[in-house]
Coordinates of C-alpha atoms and ligand atoms in Angstrom, one line a residue:
M661 CA -19.1 72.8 40.5
C662 CA -16.1 70.9 41.9
G663 CA -13.4 69.7 39.6
I664 CA -11.4 66.5 39.8
V665 CA -8.0 65.6 38.3
G666 CA -5.9 62.5 38.7
Y667 CA -2.7 61.3 37.3
I668 CA -0.9 57.9 37.1
G669 CA 2.0 57.3 34.8
K670 CA 5.8 57.9 34.5
K671 CA 5.9 61.7 34.6
Q672 CA 6.0 63.9 37.7
A673 CA 2.4 64.1 38.9
V674 CA 2.4 67.4 40.8
P675 CA 2.9 69.8 37.9
I676 CA 0.3 67.9 35.8
L677 CA -2.2 68.0 38.6
L678 CA -1.7 71.7 39.2
D679 CA -2.0 72.4 35.5
G680 CA -5.2 70.4 35.4
L681 CA -6.7 72.3 38.3
K682 CA -5.8 75.6 36.6
R683 CA -7.7 74.4 33.5
L684 CA -10.7 73.8 35.6
E685 CA -10.5 77.3 37.1
Y686 CA -13.2 78.6 34.7
R687 CA -15.8 76.7 36.7
G688 CA -15.2 78.8 39.8
Y689 CA -14.3 77.4 43.2
D690 CA -13.2 78.4 46.7
S691 CA -10.4 76.0 47.6
A692 CA -8.1 73.4 46.1
G693 CA -6.0 70.5 47.3
I694 CA -3.8 67.7 46.1
S695 CA -2.6 64.3 47.4
V696 CA 0.3 62.2 45.9
I697 CA 2.0 59.1 47.0
A698 CA 5.7 60.0 47.2
N699 CA 8.2 57.4 48.5
G700 CA 5.5 55.4 50.0
K701 CA 4.0 58.3 51.9
M702 CA 0.7 60.1 51.3
V703 CA 1.5 63.8 50.9
T704 CA -1.5 66.1 51.0
T705 CA -1.5 69.9 50.6
K706 CA -4.6 72.1 50.7
A707 CA -5.3 75.8 50.3
T708 CA -8.3 78.1 50.5
G709 CA -8.7 80.3 47.4
K710 CA -7.2 80.0 44.0
V711 CA -4.9 77.2 42.6
V712 CA -2.0 79.7 42.8
E713 CA -2.4 79.7 46.6
L714 CA -2.0 75.9 46.5
E715 CA 1.0 76.2 44.2
N716 CA 2.6 78.7 46.5
K717 CA 2.1 76.4 49.4
I718 CA 3.7 73.6 47.6
G719 CA 6.4 76.1 46.6
S720 CA 9.8 74.8 45.7
K721 CA 9.3 71.5 47.6
R722 CA 10.2 68.9 45.1
I723 CA 7.6 66.3 45.6
E724 CA 8.7 63.3 43.5
A725 CA 5.5 61.3 42.7
N726 CA 4.0 59.6 39.7
I727 CA 0.5 59.2 41.1
G728 CA -1.8 61.7 42.6
I729 CA -5.3 63.2 42.8
A730 CA -6.4 66.8 43.0
H731 CA -9.6 68.8 43.5
T732 CA -11.1 72.3 43.2
R733 CA -14.0 72.7 45.6
W734 CA -17.2 74.6 45.2
A735 CA -18.5 74.4 48.8
T736 CA -21.8 72.5 49.5
H737 CA -21.4 71.0 52.9
G738 CA -19.2 73.0 55.2
K739 CA -17.7 76.4 54.6
P740 CA -14.6 76.9 52.3
C741 CA -11.5 76.4 54.5
D742 CA -8.4 74.2 54.4
K743 CA -9.9 71.4 56.5
N744 CA -13.0 71.1 54.3
S745 CA -11.0 71.1 51.1
H746 CA -10.4 67.8 49.4
P747 CA -8.6 65.4 49.3
H748 CA -10.1 63.8 52.4
G749 CA -8.5 61.0 54.3
D750 CA -9.3 58.2 56.7
C751 CA -8.0 57.9 60.3
S752 CA -4.9 55.9 59.4
G753 CA -3.8 58.3 56.6
D754 CA -3.7 55.4 54.1
I755 CA -6.6 56.6 52.0
A756 CA -7.0 59.9 50.2
L757 CA -9.9 60.8 47.9
V758 CA -11.6 63.6 46.0
H759 CA -15.3 63.7 45.5
N760 CA -17.8 65.6 43.4
G761 CA -21.5 65.3 44.1
I762 CA -23.5 64.9 47.3
I763 CA -23.6 62.0 49.7
E764 CA -27.2 62.2 50.9
N765 CA -26.9 59.7 53.8
Y766 CA -23.6 61.0 55.1
L767 CA -24.9 61.9 58.5
E768 CA -26.3 58.4 59.1
L769 CA -23.0 56.8 57.8
K770 CA -20.9 59.2 59.9
N771 CA -22.8 58.3 63.0
Q772 CA -22.3 54.6 62.4
L773 CA -18.6 55.1 61.7
Q774 CA -18.1 57.3 64.7
Q775 CA -19.6 54.6 66.9
K776 CA -16.9 52.3 65.5
G777 CA -14.3 54.8 66.6
H778 CA -13.6 56.7 63.4
K779 CA -12.5 60.3 64.0
F780 CA -13.6 62.9 61.4
S781 CA -11.6 66.0 60.6
S782 CA -13.9 67.9 58.3
E783 CA -17.6 69.0 58.1
T784 CA -18.0 67.5 54.6
D785 CA -20.1 64.7 53.3
S786 CA -17.2 63.4 51.3
E787 CA -14.9 62.4 54.2
V788 CA -17.4 59.7 55.2
V789 CA -16.4 57.7 52.0
A790 CA -12.7 57.6 53.1
H791 CA -13.6 56.2 56.5
L792 CA -16.0 53.7 54.9
I793 CA -13.2 52.4 52.7
E794 CA -10.9 52.2 55.7
E795 CA -13.5 50.2 57.6
F796 CA -14.0 47.7 54.7
S797 CA -10.2 47.5 54.2
K798 CA -10.0 45.6 57.5
K799 CA -11.2 42.5 55.7
N800 CA -10.9 43.2 52.0
D801 CA -8.4 44.4 49.4
F802 CA -8.6 48.0 48.0
R803 CA -10.9 47.1 45.2
E804 CA -13.3 45.2 47.3
A805 CA -13.3 47.8 50.0
V806 CA -14.3 50.5 47.5
L807 CA -17.0 48.3 46.0
E808 CA -18.4 47.5 49.4
S809 CA -18.4 51.2 50.4
L810 CA -20.2 52.3 47.2
K811 CA -23.0 49.9 48.0
L812 CA -23.8 51.9 51.2
I813 CA -23.7 55.3 49.6
K814 CA -26.9 57.2 48.7
G815 CA -26.5 60.2 46.5
T816 CA -24.2 61.1 43.6
Y817 CA -20.4 60.9 43.2
G818 CA -17.4 61.2 40.9
L819 CA -14.6 59.8 43.0
A820 CA -10.9 59.3 42.6
I821 CA -9.2 57.3 45.4
L822 CA -5.7 56.6 46.4
N823 CA -4.4 54.0 48.9
K824 CA -0.9 54.2 50.3
K825 CA -0.8 50.5 50.5
Y826 CA -1.4 50.2 46.8
P827 CA 1.0 52.9 45.6
S828 CA 0.6 52.2 41.9
Q829 CA -3.2 52.0 41.7
M830 CA -6.0 54.5 41.6
I831 CA -9.7 53.7 41.7
V832 CA -12.3 56.0 40.3
A833 CA -16.1 55.7 40.3
R834 CA -19.0 57.5 38.8
L835 CA -22.6 57.9 39.7
G836 CA -24.3 61.1 38.5
S837 CA -21.1 63.2 38.4
P838 CA -19.0 63.0 35.3
L839 CA -15.6 61.4 35.1
I840 CA -13.4 60.9 32.0
L841 CA -10.2 58.8 31.6
G842 CA -7.6 60.4 29.2
V843 CA -5.6 57.5 27.9
G844 CA -2.0 58.4 27.0
K845 CA 1.1 56.4 26.4
D846 CA 2.0 54.7 29.7
E847 CA -0.3 57.2 31.6
V848 CA -3.9 57.9 32.4
I849 CA -5.2 61.3 33.3
V850 CA -8.6 61.3 35.1
A851 CA -10.7 64.4 35.1
S852 CA -14.3 65.5 35.7
D853 CA -14.1 67.7 32.6
A854 CA -12.3 67.2 29.3
S855 CA -10.6 70.6 29.6
A856 CA -8.0 69.1 32.0
I857 CA -7.2 66.3 29.5
V858 CA -7.1 67.8 26.0
Q859 CA -3.5 69.0 26.3
Y860 CA -2.2 65.5 27.1
T861 CA -4.2 63.2 24.9
D862 CA -7.2 63.1 22.6
K863 CA -8.1 59.4 23.5
V864 CA -10.7 59.3 26.1
V865 CA -13.0 56.8 27.9
Y866 CA -16.2 58.2 29.3
L867 CA -17.3 56.5 32.4
E868 CA -21.0 55.9 32.8
D869 CA -23.1 55.9 35.9
G870 CA -22.4 52.8 38.1
E871 CA -19.0 52.2 36.5
V872 CA -15.7 51.9 38.4
A873 CA -12.2 52.0 36.9
I874 CA -9.2 50.4 38.4
I875 CA -6.2 52.2 37.0
N876 CA -2.5 51.4 37.1
T877 CA 0.6 52.3 35.1
E878 CA 0.0 49.5 32.7
G879 CA -3.6 50.5 31.8
Y880 CA -7.1 50.4 33.2
E881 CA -9.9 48.1 33.8
V882 CA -13.6 49.2 33.9
I883 CA -16.0 47.2 36.0
T884 CA -19.5 47.5 37.3
S885 CA -20.2 48.0 41.0
K886 CA -20.7 44.2 41.1
N887 CA -17.2 43.6 39.9
K888 CA -18.1 42.6 36.4
Q889 CA -15.7 43.6 33.7
I890 CA -17.0 46.0 30.9
E891 CA -15.5 46.6 27.5
K892 CA -15.3 50.4 27.0
K893 CA -15.0 52.2 23.7
V894 CA -12.1 54.7 23.4
S895 CA -13.3 57.9 21.8
T896 CA -11.4 60.6 20.2
L897 CA -11.8 64.2 21.5
D898 CA -11.9 66.8 18.8
W899 CA -12.3 69.7 21.1
N900 CA -9.9 72.5 21.9
M901 CA -9.6 73.9 25.4
E902 CA -12.4 76.4 25.1
Q903 CA -14.8 73.9 23.5
A904 CA -13.9 71.4 26.2
Q905 CA -14.9 73.9 28.9
K906 CA -18.2 74.4 27.2
N907 CA -18.6 70.6 27.0
G908 CA -19.0 70.9 23.2
F909 CA -21.7 73.6 23.3
A910 CA -21.1 76.8 21.3
H911 CA -21.6 79.0 24.3
F912 CA -21.8 78.8 28.1
M913 CA -25.4 80.1 27.9
L914 CA -26.4 77.2 25.8
K915 CA -24.5 74.7 28.0
E916 CA -26.2 76.1 31.1
T917 CA -29.6 76.1 29.4
F918 CA -29.1 72.4 28.7
E919 CA -27.9 71.7 32.2
Q920 CA -31.2 72.6 33.7
P921 CA -32.7 69.1 34.1
E922 CA -29.6 68.4 36.2
T923 CA -29.5 71.6 38.2
I924 CA -33.1 71.3 39.1
K925 CA -32.4 67.8 40.4
N926 CA -29.5 69.3 42.4
A927 CA -31.8 71.9 43.9
M928 CA -34.2 69.2 45.0
R929 CA -31.7 66.5 46.0
G930 CA -32.3 65.3 49.5
R931 CA -34.9 68.0 50.1
L932 CA -38.1 66.1 49.2
S933 CA -40.0 64.2 51.8
K934 CA -42.7 62.6 49.8
E935 CA -44.3 60.6 52.6
D936 CA -45.1 63.6 54.7
G937 CA -45.6 66.0 51.7
M938 CA -42.9 68.2 53.1
A939 CA -39.7 69.9 51.9
K940 CA -36.6 69.3 54.0
L941 CA -34.6 72.5 54.0
G942 CA -31.6 71.9 56.2
G943 CA -30.4 75.6 55.9
L944 CA -33.7 76.7 57.6
R945 CA -33.5 74.3 60.5
D946 CA -32.2 77.0 63.0
V947 CA -35.0 79.4 62.2
E948 CA -37.9 76.9 61.8
D949 CA -39.7 78.2 64.9
K950 CA -39.3 81.8 63.8
L951 CA -40.7 80.9 60.4
K952 CA -43.8 79.5 62.0
K953 CA -44.5 82.9 63.5
I954 CA -43.8 85.2 60.5
N955 CA -46.8 86.9 59.0
R956 CA -45.2 88.8 56.1
I957 CA -42.5 88.2 53.6
I958 CA -40.6 90.7 51.5
I959 CA -38.4 89.3 48.7
V960 CA -35.5 91.6 47.6
S961 CA -33.5 90.9 44.4
C962 CA -32.4 92.3 41.1
G963 CA -32.6 91.3 37.4
T964 CA -33.5 87.7 36.7
S965 CA -33.5 86.9 40.4
Y966 CA -36.2 89.6 40.8
N967 CA -38.4 87.9 38.3
A968 CA -38.0 84.6 40.2
G969 CA -39.1 86.4 43.3
L970 CA -42.3 87.5 41.6
I971 CA -43.2 83.9 40.9
G972 CA -42.3 83.1 44.5
E973 CA -44.9 85.6 45.6
Y974 CA -47.6 83.8 43.7
M975 CA -46.5 80.4 45.0
I976 CA -46.2 81.4 48.7
E977 CA -49.4 83.4 48.8
E978 CA -51.4 80.7 47.2
Y979 CA -49.9 77.7 49.1
A980 CA -48.7 79.1 52.4
G981 CA -51.2 82.0 52.8
I982 CA -48.5 84.5 53.8
P983 CA -48.6 87.9 52.3
V984 CA -45.6 88.5 50.1
E985 CA -44.1 91.7 48.5
V986 CA -41.4 91.6 46.0
E987 CA -39.1 94.6 45.6
Y988 CA -36.2 95.7 43.6
A989 CA -33.3 95.7 46.1
S990 CA -32.2 99.0 44.7
E991 CA -35.5 100.6 45.7
F992 CA -36.0 98.8 49.0
R993 CA -32.6 100.0 50.3
Y994 CA -33.4 103.7 50.0
R995 CA -37.1 103.9 51.1
K996 CA -38.5 103.5 54.6
P997 CA -39.5 99.9 54.7
L998 CA -41.9 99.0 57.6
L999 CA -40.4 95.9 59.1
D1000 CA -40.7 94.0 62.4
S1001 CA -39.6 90.7 63.8
K1002 CA -42.5 88.9 62.2
T1003 CA -41.4 89.9 58.8
A1004 CA -38.9 87.7 56.9
V1005 CA -36.9 89.4 54.2
I1006 CA -35.6 86.9 51.6
A1007 CA -32.7 87.8 49.3
I1008 CA -32.6 85.9 46.0
S1009 CA -29.2 86.2 44.3
Q1010 CA -27.2 83.9 42.1
S1011 CA -23.9 85.5 42.9
G1012 CA -24.6 86.4 46.5
E1013 CA -22.6 89.6 45.9
T1014 CA -25.0 92.0 44.2
A1015 CA -24.4 95.3 45.9
D1016 CA -28.1 96.4 46.1
T1017 CA -29.3 93.1 47.4
L1018 CA -26.6 93.0 50.0
A1019 CA -27.5 96.6 51.1
A1020 CA -31.2 95.7 51.3
I1021 CA -30.4 92.7 53.5
R1022 CA -28.3 94.8 55.8
E1023 CA -31.1 97.4 56.1
A1024 CA -33.6 94.6 56.8
K1025 CA -31.3 93.2 59.5
N1026 CA -30.9 96.6 61.1
K1027 CA -34.7 96.9 61.3
G1028 CA -35.0 93.6 63.2
A1029 CA -36.4 91.4 60.4
L1030 CA -35.5 87.8 59.9
T1031 CA -33.2 87.6 56.9
L1032 CA -33.0 84.6 54.6
G1033 CA -31.1 83.9 51.4
I1034 CA -31.7 81.8 48.3
I1035 CA -28.2 81.9 47.0
N1036 CA -26.2 79.9 44.5
T1037 CA -22.7 80.9 45.5
V1038 CA -21.8 79.2 48.8
S1039 CA -20.2 81.5 51.4
S1040 CA -20.8 84.6 49.3
T1041 CA -21.3 87.8 51.3
I1042 CA -25.1 87.6 51.3
A1043 CA -25.1 83.9 52.2
R1044 CA -22.9 84.8 55.2
E1045 CA -24.8 87.8 56.3
T1046 CA -28.3 86.3 56.2
D1047 CA -29.7 84.5 59.3
A1048 CA -30.4 81.3 57.3
G1049 CA -31.0 80.2 53.8
V1050 CA -31.2 77.6 51.1
Y1051 CA -28.4 77.1 48.5
N1052 CA -29.2 76.4 44.9
H1053 CA -26.4 74.0 44.1
A1054 CA -26.6 74.9 40.4
G1055 CA -22.9 75.2 40.0
P1056 CA -21.1 78.2 38.6
E1057 CA -23.1 80.2 36.0
I1058 CA -20.7 81.7 33.5
G1059 CA -23.0 83.1 30.8
V1060 CA -23.9 86.6 31.8
A1061 CA -27.6 86.1 31.1
S1062 CA -28.9 83.9 33.9
T1063 CA -30.6 80.6 32.9
K1064 CA -30.0 77.7 35.2
A1065 CA -29.8 79.8 38.3
F1066 CA -33.3 81.1 37.6
T1067 CA -34.9 77.7 37.3
S1068 CA -33.1 76.5 40.4
Q1069 CA -34.4 79.6 42.3
L1070 CA -37.9 78.7 41.1
T1071 CA -37.4 75.1 42.4
I1072 CA -36.4 76.4 45.8
L1073 CA -39.2 78.8 46.0
A1074 CA -41.6 76.0 45.2
L1075 CA -40.0 74.0 48.0
L1076 CA -40.2 77.0 50.3
A1077 CA -43.9 77.3 49.5
V1078 CA -44.4 73.7 50.5
F1079 CA -42.3 74.1 53.6
L1080 CA -44.1 77.2 54.8
G1081 CA -47.5 75.9 53.7
R1082 CA -47.1 72.6 55.6
Q1083 CA -46.0 74.6 58.7
R1084 CA -49.5 76.2 58.3
D1085 CA -52.6 74.7 56.9
M1086 CA -51.5 73.0 53.7
S1087 CA -52.9 69.5 53.5
L1088 CA -50.7 66.4 53.2
V1089 CA -52.2 65.6 49.8
T1090 CA -51.4 69.0 48.4
G1091 CA -47.8 68.8 49.7
Q1092 CA -47.4 65.4 48.1
R1093 CA -49.0 66.5 44.8
I1094 CA -46.5 69.5 44.5
I1095 CA -43.6 67.2 45.3
S1096 CA -44.5 64.5 42.8
E1097 CA -45.1 67.1 40.0
L1098 CA -41.8 68.8 40.9
E1099 CA -40.0 65.4 40.5
K1100 CA -41.3 65.2 36.9
I1101 CA -40.0 68.7 35.9
P1102 CA -36.4 67.6 34.9
N1103 CA -37.7 65.1 32.4
Q1104 CA -40.3 67.5 31.1
I1105 CA -37.5 70.1 30.5
E1106 CA -35.5 67.4 28.6
K1107 CA -38.6 67.1 26.3
I1108 CA -38.5 70.8 25.6
L1109 CA -34.8 70.9 25.1
E1110 CA -35.2 68.1 22.5
K1111 CA -37.1 70.7 20.4
H1112 CA -34.1 73.1 20.2
K1113 CA -34.0 72.8 16.4
E1114 CA -37.6 73.7 16.0
I1115 CA -37.1 76.7 18.3
K1116 CA -34.0 77.7 16.3
K1117 CA -36.1 77.7 13.1
I1118 CA -38.7 79.9 14.8
A1119 CA -35.9 82.3 16.0
K1120 CA -34.8 82.6 12.4
K1121 CA -38.3 83.6 11.4
Y1122 CA -38.5 86.3 14.0
V1123 CA -34.9 87.6 13.9
G1124 CA -35.7 90.6 11.6
F1125 CA -38.1 92.2 14.1
S1126 CA -36.8 94.9 16.3
D1127 CA -39.6 95.1 18.9
F1128 CA -41.5 92.4 20.9
L1129 CA -44.3 92.4 23.4
Y1130 CA -44.1 89.4 25.8
M1131 CA -47.3 88.6 27.6
G1132 CA -48.6 86.3 30.2
R1133 CA -50.9 86.2 33.2
K1134 CA -50.6 85.1 36.8
Y1135 CA -47.7 82.7 37.2
N1136 CA -46.6 83.4 33.7
F1137 CA -46.6 87.2 33.9
P1138 CA -43.1 87.2 35.5
I1139 CA -42.1 84.8 32.7
A1140 CA -43.2 87.4 30.2
L1141 CA -40.8 89.8 32.1
E1142 CA -38.0 87.2 32.1
G1143 CA -38.4 86.3 28.4
A1144 CA -38.3 90.0 27.5
L1145 CA -35.3 90.5 29.7
K1146 CA -33.4 87.6 28.1
I1147 CA -34.0 88.7 24.5
K1148 CA -33.1 92.3 25.5
E1149 CA -29.9 91.2 27.3
I1150 CA -28.3 89.1 24.6
S1151 CA -30.0 90.0 21.3
Y1152 CA -30.3 93.8 21.9
V1153 CA -33.9 93.6 20.7
H1154 CA -36.4 95.9 22.3
A1155 CA -38.8 93.8 24.2
E1156 CA -41.4 94.6 26.9
G1157 CA -42.9 92.1 29.3
Y1158 CA -46.5 92.8 30.2
A1159 CA -49.4 91.3 32.1
T1160 CA -51.8 90.3 29.4
G1161 CA -54.6 92.2 31.1
E1162 CA -52.6 95.4 31.1
M1163 CA -52.0 95.3 27.4
K1164 CA -55.1 97.3 26.6
H1165 CA -53.9 100.1 28.8
G1166 CA -51.1 101.1 26.6
P1167 CA -49.0 98.7 24.7
I1168 CA -51.7 97.7 22.3
A1169 CA -51.2 101.1 20.7
L1170 CA -47.9 99.9 19.4
I1171 CA -49.2 96.8 17.7
D1172 CA -49.1 96.5 13.9
A1173 CA -47.7 93.9 11.5
S1174 CA -44.2 94.9 12.3
F1175 CA -44.5 94.4 16.1
P1176 CA -44.9 90.8 17.1
S1177 CA -46.2 89.5 20.4
L1178 CA -45.2 86.4 22.4
F1179 CA -48.0 84.9 24.5
I1180 CA -47.3 82.5 27.3
V1181 CA -50.6 80.7 27.4
P1182 CA -50.6 77.4 29.1
K1183 CA -53.9 75.6 29.9
D1184 CA -54.3 77.1 33.3
S1185 CA -56.9 79.1 35.3
V1186 CA -56.3 82.2 33.1
Y1187 CA -56.2 80.5 29.8
D1188 CA -59.4 82.0 28.4
K1189 CA -58.4 85.5 29.5
N1190 CA -55.0 85.1 27.7
V1191 CA -56.7 83.9 24.5
S1192 CA -58.9 87.0 24.6
G1193 CA -55.7 89.1 24.6
M1194 CA -54.4 87.1 21.7
Q1195 CA -57.6 87.8 19.7
E1196 CA -57.2 91.5 20.4
I1197 CA -53.7 91.5 19.0
K1198 CA -54.8 89.4 15.9
A1199 CA -57.5 92.0 15.2
R1200 CA -54.8 94.5 14.9
S1201 CA -52.7 92.4 12.4
G1202 CA -50.1 91.6 15.1
K1203 CA -48.0 88.5 14.6
I1204 CA -48.2 86.0 17.5
L1205 CA -45.8 83.4 18.8
A1206 CA -47.4 81.3 21.6
I1207 CA -46.0 79.0 24.3
A1208 CA -48.9 76.6 24.9
T1209 CA -49.6 73.2 26.6
K1210 CA -49.1 70.1 24.6
G1211 CA -52.5 68.8 23.4
D1212 CA -54.0 72.3 23.1
T1213 CA -55.5 72.0 19.6
E1214 CA -57.3 75.3 19.7
I1215 CA -54.3 77.6 20.2
S1216 CA -52.9 77.4 16.7
K1217 CA -56.1 79.1 15.5
H1218 CA -55.0 82.3 17.3
A1219 CA -51.2 82.1 16.8
D1220 CA -48.8 82.2 13.8
D1221 CA -46.4 79.9 15.6
V1222 CA -46.7 77.7 18.7
I1223 CA -44.1 76.0 20.9
Y1224 CA -45.6 73.3 23.1
I1225 CA -44.6 72.5 26.6
P1226 CA -45.7 69.6 28.8
K1227 CA -48.6 69.9 31.3
T1228 CA -47.8 70.4 34.9
L1229 CA -49.3 72.1 38.0
E1230 CA -50.1 75.7 37.4
M1231 CA -47.6 76.9 40.0
L1232 CA -44.8 75.0 38.2
T1233 CA -45.5 76.1 34.6
P1234 CA -42.9 78.9 34.8
L1235 CA -40.2 76.2 35.2
L1236 CA -41.2 74.9 31.7
S1237 CA -42.4 78.0 29.9
V1238 CA -39.1 79.8 30.4
I1239 CA -37.1 77.2 28.6
P1240 CA -38.2 78.0 25.1
L1241 CA -37.8 81.7 25.8
Q1242 CA -34.2 81.2 26.9
L1243 CA -33.5 79.3 23.7
L1244 CA -35.4 81.8 21.6
A1245 CA -33.3 84.7 23.0
Y1246 CA -30.1 82.6 22.6
Y1247 CA -30.7 81.8 18.9
V1248 CA -31.9 85.3 18.0
G1249 CA -28.7 86.6 19.6
V1250 CA -26.6 84.1 17.7
Y1251 CA -28.3 84.9 14.4
R1252 CA -27.8 88.6 15.0
G1253 CA -24.1 87.8 15.4
F1254 CA -23.6 88.8 19.1
D1255 CA -21.4 87.3 21.8
V1256 CA -24.2 85.9 23.8
D1257 CA -22.0 84.9 26.8
K1258 CA -20.7 88.5 27.2
P1259 CA -23.4 90.9 26.2
R1260 CA -22.3 94.5 25.9
N1261 CA -22.5 96.8 28.9
L1262 CA -23.6 94.0 31.2
A1263 CA -21.8 92.3 34.1
K1264 CA -22.4 88.9 35.6
S1265 CA -22.2 90.2 39.1
V1266 CA -23.0 93.8 39.8
T1267 CA -21.0 94.6 42.9
V1268 CA -21.4 98.4 42.6
E1269 CA -24.5 100.5 42.9
Ligands
G6P396 C1 -26.8 91.0 36.7 C2 -26.8 89.8 35.9 C3 -28.2 89.1 35.9 C4 -28.6 88.9 37.3 C5 -28.6 90.1 38.2 C6 -28.8 89.8 39.6 O1 -27.6 92.0 36.1 O2 -26.4 90.1 34.5 O3 -28.1 87.9 35.1 O4 -29.9 88.4 37.3 O5 -27.3 90.7 38.0 O6 -27.7 89.0 40.1 P1 -27.7 88.1 41.3 O7 -26.3 87.5 41.3 O8 -27.9 88.9 42.5 O9 -28.7 87.0 41.1

């Protein structure tokens, strides 16, 4: 996601800010920018692309400044280009700010400010904050103007703000988007991520949600949004650079697995309309009427994104009543698909660059189908080439094995099922039920993540086996595929995902005491059928690890080990059942001594056939 750096002190700010941005590069981004107050003037430079482009633009200009803010942007609102890059300013040019997060009510605020005569120069949600501060500055000092503005903002933010009229002050604020103050001798470095701070100081103050810091060269003061002072503890960082980028986790994959409560919230943010039981998908607005008329959907994707598509098929068919086919993009592109204008072809892709998925979308477009994308990387090729789409907002995924992108894809598919369903005959009550169950998912995932130690122990127990059969039915059949794929990818253990009902048509021949099975068996409409499958395995001395619903007291009679997940709607169980499987694959990989972030022979984004 976006990265923030700020500096205030006695040193030259520009090199420190550029260095900080480079240290945030691992997060991935599409543009960068910097603002400093030099000789009483606000000097802003922005560049699309890498930090080096920004550095080249600044070139040999010696900008003498001891205060500044900088940003790397991962586009959410508005395409990546210089004008949408941060820092953003107000009309007068006094204010400059950088922002991480999403201002949900920015359109409403923008309209009000435009009516008061404010002129906007970008398409971003962030710029609205600069104009709000300008508006409140008419009657207030800098601090008051910021506090008043924050009261009106709905959404999330990590903000660092400069005001030319206050050339030795920086104000930062946090709500739902991390900010850390690095406290050095006569200087403070602000960053969204410790990796931009570790090389300067190990003394840090972590801002909490709702806190604001007023920083100047003498020090800093932390206050609440109601202007009440807070005593903050100064902590000592004992991370090196790489550990800081992983936020203290041993691997990116583990960090990304633990980010899922947050990334699922990001996928839902601003998209739930509880009152009318509807999903608000802004990226589909232009094709809403076409979507009312479609009578068939084909989902094309690869790898983990393909497994998400399979769950989407169940969701959309059950709740929107539209026939769905899911196809490997690599197959679709070379056969003769029968498509017409009433078919929507949906590409699911984390990177938005997978060569086969892109080719499939181009083929679908040529044949006159409506093309849509469920994509994580804003402005990636597939995002640009599809007619419309929904972004995941999961932030960059660095671990090669996909985790948080998968669950955010499932979240969006659930929203899409509600959207398409409500366009057709889904009742208000059903729409509302799905939305309220979806809202609970992030907390329920937290509960599963809290059990990581228990899952680690189970992984240790199973680490010696070289084959696995993963099984599930209905919504959890694709989770059997995904669980098996995860353990294959990072632990190099042979695993097959199967629909429980198919087991007796082949795989059962493999079962003996040395070939364990993993059953995903939540209390759902196919529970009894799954349990029968477990009994068949037990009868052949097969070891069983089960993923079951909390409160299911029967299941332990049929399984050697059980990991419990909370109860949710049947269509949403995959969002929960996949979490223990990600952790299991991770720990087995770690126990086997492999580099789980970079599994052999695999690439994060496959841009060749
Ligand atoms: C590669 C990655 C997988 C990913 C697949 C599809 O194989 O290793 O994690 O699921 O590509 O990638 P996409 O970016 O299109 O989702």
